[in-house]
Amino acid sequence: MSDCVLNRFILTNLSLFLFLPGALWMCIVLNPHCKPEQKACWLRQLKKWNGVDVCPWEDGNHGNELPNLTNALPQGAHGNQDSASRPHRTVFTRAIEACDLHWQDSHLQHIISNDLYTNYCYHDNTENSLFDSRGWPLWHEHVPTACARVDALRSHGYPKEALRLAIAIVNTLRRQQQKQLELFRAHKKDLLHKGITSITNLEGWVGHPLDPIGTLFSTLMEAGRGDEDSSSGGFLDFSGIHCSEMQLFPSSPRFLEEGESFLALAVETALMGLGQQRIMPDGLYAQEKVCRNEEHLIAKLQEVDLDDTLVKIFRKQAVFLLEGGPYSGLGELVYRESVPMHTFAKYLFTSLLPHDAELAYKIALRAMRLPVLESTAPSGDMSRPHHIVSVVPNRYPRWFTLSHIESQQCELASTMLTAAKGDGRRLETVLESIQKNIHSSSHIFKLAQDAFKIATLMDSLPDITLLKVSLELGLQVMRMTLSTLNWRRREMVRWLVTCATEVGVYALDSIMQSWFTLFTPTEATSIVATTVMSNSTIVRLHLDCHQQENLASSARTLALQCAMKDPQNCALSALTLCEKDHIAFETAYQIVLDAATTGMSYTQLFTIARYMEHRGYPMRAYKLATLAMAHLNLSYNQDTHPAINDVLWACALSHSLGKNELAAIIPLVVKSVKCATVLSDILRRCTLTTPGMVALHSRRNSGKLMSLDKAPLRQLLDATIGAYINTTHSRLTHISPRHYSEFIEFLSKARETFLMAHDGHIQFTQFIDNLKQIYKGKKKLMMLVRERFG
């Protein structure tokens, strides 16, 4: 397709082309055969599109703005501008900036046109040397821009030229890497003493919009597969170039070391890019792109089978990562907002482990840190040399991918735990790293569970060392979530007890001794102590009688401590746990009595009272029931209150114990219950049998029914009648016609209670007459009253 045809096609499909990636536009404007007038046309068109309102921003959000980096302009040109004053960077910005680039540099033309372009007599060892110490050419352009040239050459049909330039770029990266290592080593002592680090790249190569590392990797891998041989390719016209300053000697094809391959060069390039310390970009889109590109590149690396040559490269790059200072994401000090290395380190760990376990663990342990979640982190250093760009840590970053990053950190830790099974020293080191660097209780719990599963595989005896690591992680989770809400908390507590049981009786005893640092009182009694004293735990631990008693004693002590600390929620559990020990049971009961007047509700007291009756302690149940009644208040309209059954039970218990107990509780009932239907129910039950006739412990009395004209039933009868009167007036205040029939039924029940008194008929007649007089305005209702009651 000619450029004119392409222009017309793009202009007629603007809405589609606005959303093409920026790297494609770089390829278009970096066409080596693009004429100046064509480039000027592209520049005008790109600037026009750049001004369209719907033009997408490069990083996918409206937050981060970076200075012009395509041509690696000095920081001073834009570095002091406020982000608000900088123009927005769109998908066209880099292409617009790239319109200033050209292909006329003689050094560049020599690189891409000849495999034998060398200068073995070149000894300029400055930072921007055109050749390295071996005499091979270097290309010192801004790395993403240089790689965009490679991408453009490939896209426009020049695979060999792209390969030559890619090799020159990689050789430059290698040389820079060595220089950086030497520079850091020279300043290492001072920087580590001050605890200061810097970041060398505002834009990282992995996740970059132009994907420089991906471009180099793909170019070299294609060459390794011989793809360039299957393409006829094209050669640029470099006539007029003078090479008098050059000395041409036969060399290894395409500047490869002896025994080196394009595959090895591609792998090393990927490792250099992945290990680069780089700042986490702003915005969800940009951060997700960093993760995606990293994972995609690692997936490509995982397809490569490691041989001895590649293992050497892995070792070499691993050493640099550990010693590379601010240039490495795995240096001793990393910038607080630099991209974490968890995913990359996991790949390095698994790759190196069979060949150099010590180096593999060094890498993985160094990568475990996550400085952005630390309260303090190394600060930026504005006094460093000009080639290091320092960033002032003046904002808390918005890491939209933080949950994913923490998951990767957890995966790295889990990988190390699995590999360290059976190695106590390694496991201890990994455990310390997890406790120091992982801040998510959910992830630590997952690691604890993983370690437990690995330690208790069915085909082997439990690994006690790994079990202890699992328990330690579980204990940390308990401490982390003790004062915070976590919907998995009960699951975590139950799991911890299971884990401690697997470790042994001393572990269970230990967590009970220090329960207050791990569990709430409710958890300690209802889950921990209960599980410890269960038959399944005793059987699992193979305990003898003496050991069982010691463990039970610890559980009872825990239960009593919890009951004292939180009687409302733990008293019943404590009583249950202490049933078989008289002294402990009495102590628990006394705790309940002490807390009854102030710290416990009627619901809790009724529950414990029912438990006491069930256990065969009716007088204690009665005592607690009377204490519960003192906290209760049932108003006239609460005829469906959940405490009604408890009140009926308490009265039935008192009735069964005898006249004195019934006489003692009725005043409490009259004081606490104002609901007429409940009072009438209690009154009716009390008149059906003689108090004490069904009492426990064979208590008996004269066998006579209690009189309604004497205390205590007279007091209950009067209170019931009074409750009916008060309730009637309350209901009539706001009664509606649809409730008339219901009200008549209510009066019928009231009449039954009135008639229980010796003058009840007279009282009820007077009551009805008063209603007729007071509510004579409610004619229809009063007519219904006359029809039923006269």
mmCIF file of C-alpha atoms in Angstrom, residues 493-656:
data_model
loop_
_atom_site.group_PDB
_atom_site.id
_atom_site.type_symbol
_atom_site.label_atom_id
_atom_site.label_comp_id
_atom_site.label_asym_id
_atom_site.label_seq_id
_atom_site.Cartn_x
_atom_site.Cartn_y
_atom_site.Cartn_z
ATOM 1 C CA VAL A 493 -8.959 -20.007 64.776
ATOM 2 C CA ARG A 494 -10.253 -23.509 64.098
ATOM 3 C CA TRP A 495 -7.408 -24.160 61.667
ATOM 4 C CA LEU A 496 -4.810 -22.957 64.182
ATOM 5 C CA VAL A 497 -6.058 -25.409 66.800
ATOM 6 C CA THR A 498 -5.880 -28.201 64.212
ATOM 7 C CA CYS A 499 -2.326 -27.201 63.328
ATOM 8 C CA ALA A 500 -1.279 -27.009 66.980
ATOM 9 C CA THR A 501 -2.781 -30.471 67.531
ATOM 10 C CA GLU A 502 -0.607 -31.837 64.725
ATOM 11 C CA VAL A 503 2.484 -30.238 66.259
ATOM 12 C CA GLY A 504 1.761 -31.763 69.641
ATOM 13 C CA VAL A 505 0.339 -31.319 73.123
ATOM 14 C CA TYR A 506 2.966 -28.738 74.079
ATOM 15 C CA ALA A 507 1.806 -26.512 71.223
ATOM 16 C CA LEU A 508 -1.804 -26.666 72.417
ATOM 17 C CA ASP A 509 -0.724 -25.882 75.970
ATOM 18 C CA SER A 510 1.364 -22.973 74.704
ATOM 19 C CA ILE A 511 -1.476 -21.292 72.798
ATOM 20 C CA MET A 512 -3.763 -21.685 75.826
ATOM 21 C CA GLN A 513 -1.168 -20.131 78.121
ATOM 22 C CA SER A 514 -0.903 -17.070 75.853
ATOM 23 C CA TRP A 515 -4.521 -17.009 74.647
ATOM 24 C CA PHE A 516 -5.041 -13.309 75.407
ATOM 25 C CA THR A 517 -2.519 -12.335 72.695
ATOM 26 C CA LEU A 518 -4.138 -14.609 70.111
ATOM 27 C CA PHE A 519 -7.882 -14.949 70.699
ATOM 28 C CA THR A 520 -10.894 -13.119 72.001
ATOM 29 C CA PRO A 521 -12.379 -14.609 75.170
ATOM 30 C CA THR A 522 -15.291 -16.001 73.173
ATOM 31 C CA GLU A 523 -12.962 -17.698 70.670
ATOM 32 C CA ALA A 524 -10.766 -19.052 73.433
ATOM 33 C CA THR A 525 -13.666 -20.743 75.228
ATOM 34 C CA SER A 526 -16.079 -21.684 72.450
ATOM 35 C CA ILE A 527 -13.452 -22.891 69.953
ATOM 36 C CA VAL A 528 -10.009 -23.388 71.494
ATOM 37 C CA ALA A 529 -10.762 -24.880 74.918
ATOM 38 C CA THR A 530 -13.773 -26.817 73.635
ATOM 39 C CA THR A 531 -11.740 -28.405 70.832
ATOM 40 C CA VAL A 532 -8.835 -29.178 73.155
ATOM 41 C CA MET A 533 -11.124 -31.054 75.565
ATOM 42 C CA SER A 534 -12.935 -32.987 72.838
ATOM 43 C CA ASN A 535 -12.499 -36.743 72.529
ATOM 44 C CA SER A 536 -11.212 -36.449 68.980
ATOM 45 C CA THR A 537 -8.282 -34.300 70.138
ATOM 46 C CA ILE A 538 -7.417 -36.711 72.955
ATOM 47 C CA VAL A 539 -7.490 -39.641 70.561
ATOM 48 C CA ARG A 540 -5.425 -37.750 67.977
ATOM 49 C CA LEU A 541 -2.727 -36.917 70.529
ATOM 50 C CA HIS A 542 -2.629 -40.429 72.083
ATOM 51 C CA LEU A 543 -2.599 -38.965 75.603
ATOM 52 C CA ASP A 544 -2.448 -40.968 78.815
ATOM 53 C CA CYS A 545 -4.651 -40.094 81.805
ATOM 54 C CA HIS A 546 -2.083 -37.803 83.393
ATOM 55 C CA GLN A 547 -1.550 -35.850 80.176
ATOM 56 C CA GLN A 548 -5.293 -35.613 79.611
ATOM 57 C CA GLU A 549 -5.806 -34.118 83.058
ATOM 58 C CA ASN A 550 -2.994 -31.589 82.594
ATOM 59 C CA LEU A 551 -4.428 -30.467 79.263
ATOM 60 C CA ALA A 552 -7.947 -30.285 80.704
ATOM 61 C CA SER A 553 -6.649 -28.261 83.639
ATOM 62 C CA SER A 554 -5.105 -25.724 81.260
ATOM 63 C CA ALA A 555 -8.374 -25.531 79.333
ATOM 64 C CA ARG A 556 -10.401 -24.955 82.534
ATOM 65 C CA THR A 557 -7.988 -22.257 83.679
ATOM 66 C CA LEU A 558 -8.348 -20.571 80.299
ATOM 67 C CA ALA A 559 -12.139 -20.796 80.525
ATOM 68 C CA LEU A 560 -12.248 -19.178 83.981
ATOM 69 C CA GLN A 561 -9.934 -16.375 82.855
ATOM 70 C CA CYS A 562 -12.167 -15.731 79.855
ATOM 71 C CA ALA A 563 -15.295 -15.781 82.032
ATOM 72 C CA MET A 564 -13.818 -13.152 84.317
ATOM 73 C CA LYS A 565 -12.806 -10.996 81.347
ATOM 74 C CA ASP A 566 -16.041 -11.383 79.365
ATOM 75 C CA PRO A 567 -18.759 -13.007 81.524
ATOM 76 C CA GLN A 568 -21.543 -12.093 79.117
ATOM 77 C CA ASN A 569 -20.171 -14.278 76.329
ATOM 78 C CA CYS A 570 -17.995 -16.800 78.141
ATOM 79 C CA ALA A 571 -19.742 -17.719 81.399
ATOM 80 C CA LEU A 572 -21.870 -20.511 79.950
ATOM 81 C CA SER A 573 -18.922 -22.001 78.054
ATOM 82 C CA ALA A 574 -16.833 -21.839 81.225
ATOM 83 C CA LEU A 575 -19.505 -23.653 83.236
ATOM 84 C CA THR A 576 -19.751 -26.350 80.569
ATOM 85 C CA LEU A 577 -15.982 -26.812 80.403
ATOM 86 C CA CYS A 578 -15.689 -26.969 84.201
ATOM 87 C CA GLU A 579 -18.512 -29.455 84.831
ATOM 88 C CA LYS A 580 -16.208 -32.305 85.841
ATOM 89 C CA ASP A 581 -14.191 -30.243 88.306
ATOM 90 C CA HIS A 582 -16.188 -29.140 91.374
ATOM 91 C CA ILE A 583 -13.914 -26.294 92.428
ATOM 92 C CA ALA A 584 -13.644 -24.870 88.918
ATOM 93 C CA PHE A 585 -17.417 -25.191 88.443
ATOM 94 C CA GLU A 586 -18.121 -23.330 91.682
ATOM 95 C CA THR A 587 -15.677 -20.632 90.668
ATOM 96 C CA ALA A 588 -17.423 -20.215 87.314
ATOM 97 C CA TYR A 589 -20.823 -20.021 89.007
ATOM 98 C CA GLN A 590 -19.583 -17.335 91.390
ATOM 99 C CA ILE A 591 -18.262 -15.355 88.419
ATOM 100 C CA VAL A 592 -21.763 -15.440 86.944
ATOM 101 C CA LEU A 593 -23.331 -14.219 90.199
ATOM 102 C CA ASP A 594 -20.812 -11.404 90.522
ATOM 103 C CA ALA A 595 -21.471 -10.237 86.972
ATOM 104 C CA ALA A 596 -25.248 -10.718 87.063
ATOM 105 C CA THR A 597 -26.125 -7.345 88.559
ATOM 106 C CA THR A 598 -24.059 -5.242 86.178
ATOM 107 C CA GLY A 599 -22.451 -7.046 83.300
ATOM 108 C CA MET A 600 -25.031 -9.514 82.009
ATOM 109 C CA SER A 601 -28.345 -9.247 80.201
ATOM 110 C CA TYR A 602 -31.537 -11.092 81.062
ATOM 111 C CA THR A 603 -31.121 -13.260 77.942
ATOM 112 C CA GLN A 604 -27.687 -14.462 79.052
ATOM 113 C CA LEU A 605 -28.869 -15.067 82.609
ATOM 114 C CA PHE A 606 -31.953 -16.989 81.493
ATOM 115 C CA THR A 607 -29.752 -19.161 79.243
ATOM 116 C CA ILE A 608 -27.393 -19.986 82.097
ATOM 117 C CA ALA A 609 -30.359 -20.554 84.433
ATOM 118 C CA ARG A 610 -31.875 -23.099 82.033
ATOM 119 C CA TYR A 611 -28.450 -24.783 81.812
ATOM 120 C CA MET A 612 -28.335 -25.017 85.613
ATOM 121 C CA GLU A 613 -31.753 -26.648 85.720
ATOM 122 C CA HIS A 614 -30.680 -29.093 83.034
ATOM 123 C CA ARG A 615 -27.575 -29.982 85.056
ATOM 124 C CA GLY A 616 -29.723 -30.660 88.148
ATOM 125 C CA TYR A 617 -29.281 -27.426 90.085
ATOM 126 C CA PRO A 618 -32.866 -26.023 90.327
ATOM 127 C CA MET A 619 -32.174 -23.623 93.198
ATOM 128 C CA ARG A 620 -29.228 -22.111 91.327
ATOM 129 C CA ALA A 621 -31.403 -21.911 88.244
ATOM 130 C CA TYR A 622 -34.076 -20.151 90.321
ATOM 131 C CA LYS A 623 -31.525 -17.709 91.729
ATOM 132 C CA LEU A 624 -30.299 -16.788 88.257
ATOM 133 C CA ALA A 625 -33.873 -16.518 86.960
ATOM 134 C CA THR A 626 -34.730 -13.966 89.659
ATOM 135 C CA LEU A 627 -31.625 -11.989 88.732
ATOM 136 C CA ALA A 628 -32.667 -12.097 85.097
ATOM 137 C CA MET A 629 -36.164 -10.824 85.921
ATOM 138 C CA ALA A 630 -34.635 -7.740 87.465
ATOM 139 C CA HIS A 631 -33.204 -6.775 84.043
ATOM 140 C CA LEU A 632 -36.403 -7.425 82.095
ATOM 141 C CA ASN A 633 -39.087 -4.940 81.049
ATOM 142 C CA LEU A 634 -42.069 -6.112 78.942
ATOM 143 C CA SER A 635 -44.453 -3.331 77.935
ATOM 144 C CA TYR A 636 -48.190 -3.774 77.365
ATOM 145 C CA ASN A 637 -47.967 -4.383 73.593
ATOM 146 C CA GLN A 638 -45.023 -6.810 73.575
ATOM 147 C CA ASP A 639 -47.091 -9.970 73.492
ATOM 148 C CA THR A 640 -44.651 -11.662 71.070
ATOM 149 C CA HIS A 641 -41.440 -10.720 72.870
ATOM 150 C CA PRO A 642 -38.774 -13.516 72.730
ATOM 151 C CA ALA A 643 -38.323 -13.368 76.523
ATOM 152 C CA ILE A 644 -41.923 -14.473 77.185
ATOM 153 C CA ASN A 645 -40.990 -18.151 77.111
ATOM 154 C CA ASP A 646 -38.202 -17.486 79.605
ATOM 155 C CA VAL A 647 -40.619 -15.677 81.939
ATOM 156 C CA LEU A 648 -43.106 -18.555 81.745
ATOM 157 C CA TRP A 649 -40.281 -21.035 82.386
ATOM 158 C CA ALA A 650 -39.027 -19.029 85.392
ATOM 159 C CA CYS A 651 -42.524 -18.942 86.901
ATOM 160 C CA ALA A 652 -43.010 -22.649 86.271
ATOM 161 C CA LEU A 653 -39.656 -23.363 87.950
ATOM 162 C CA SER A 654 -40.611 -21.236 90.971
ATOM 163 C CA HIS A 655 -44.004 -22.910 91.158
ATOM 164 C CA SER A 656 -42.369 -26.334 91.104
#
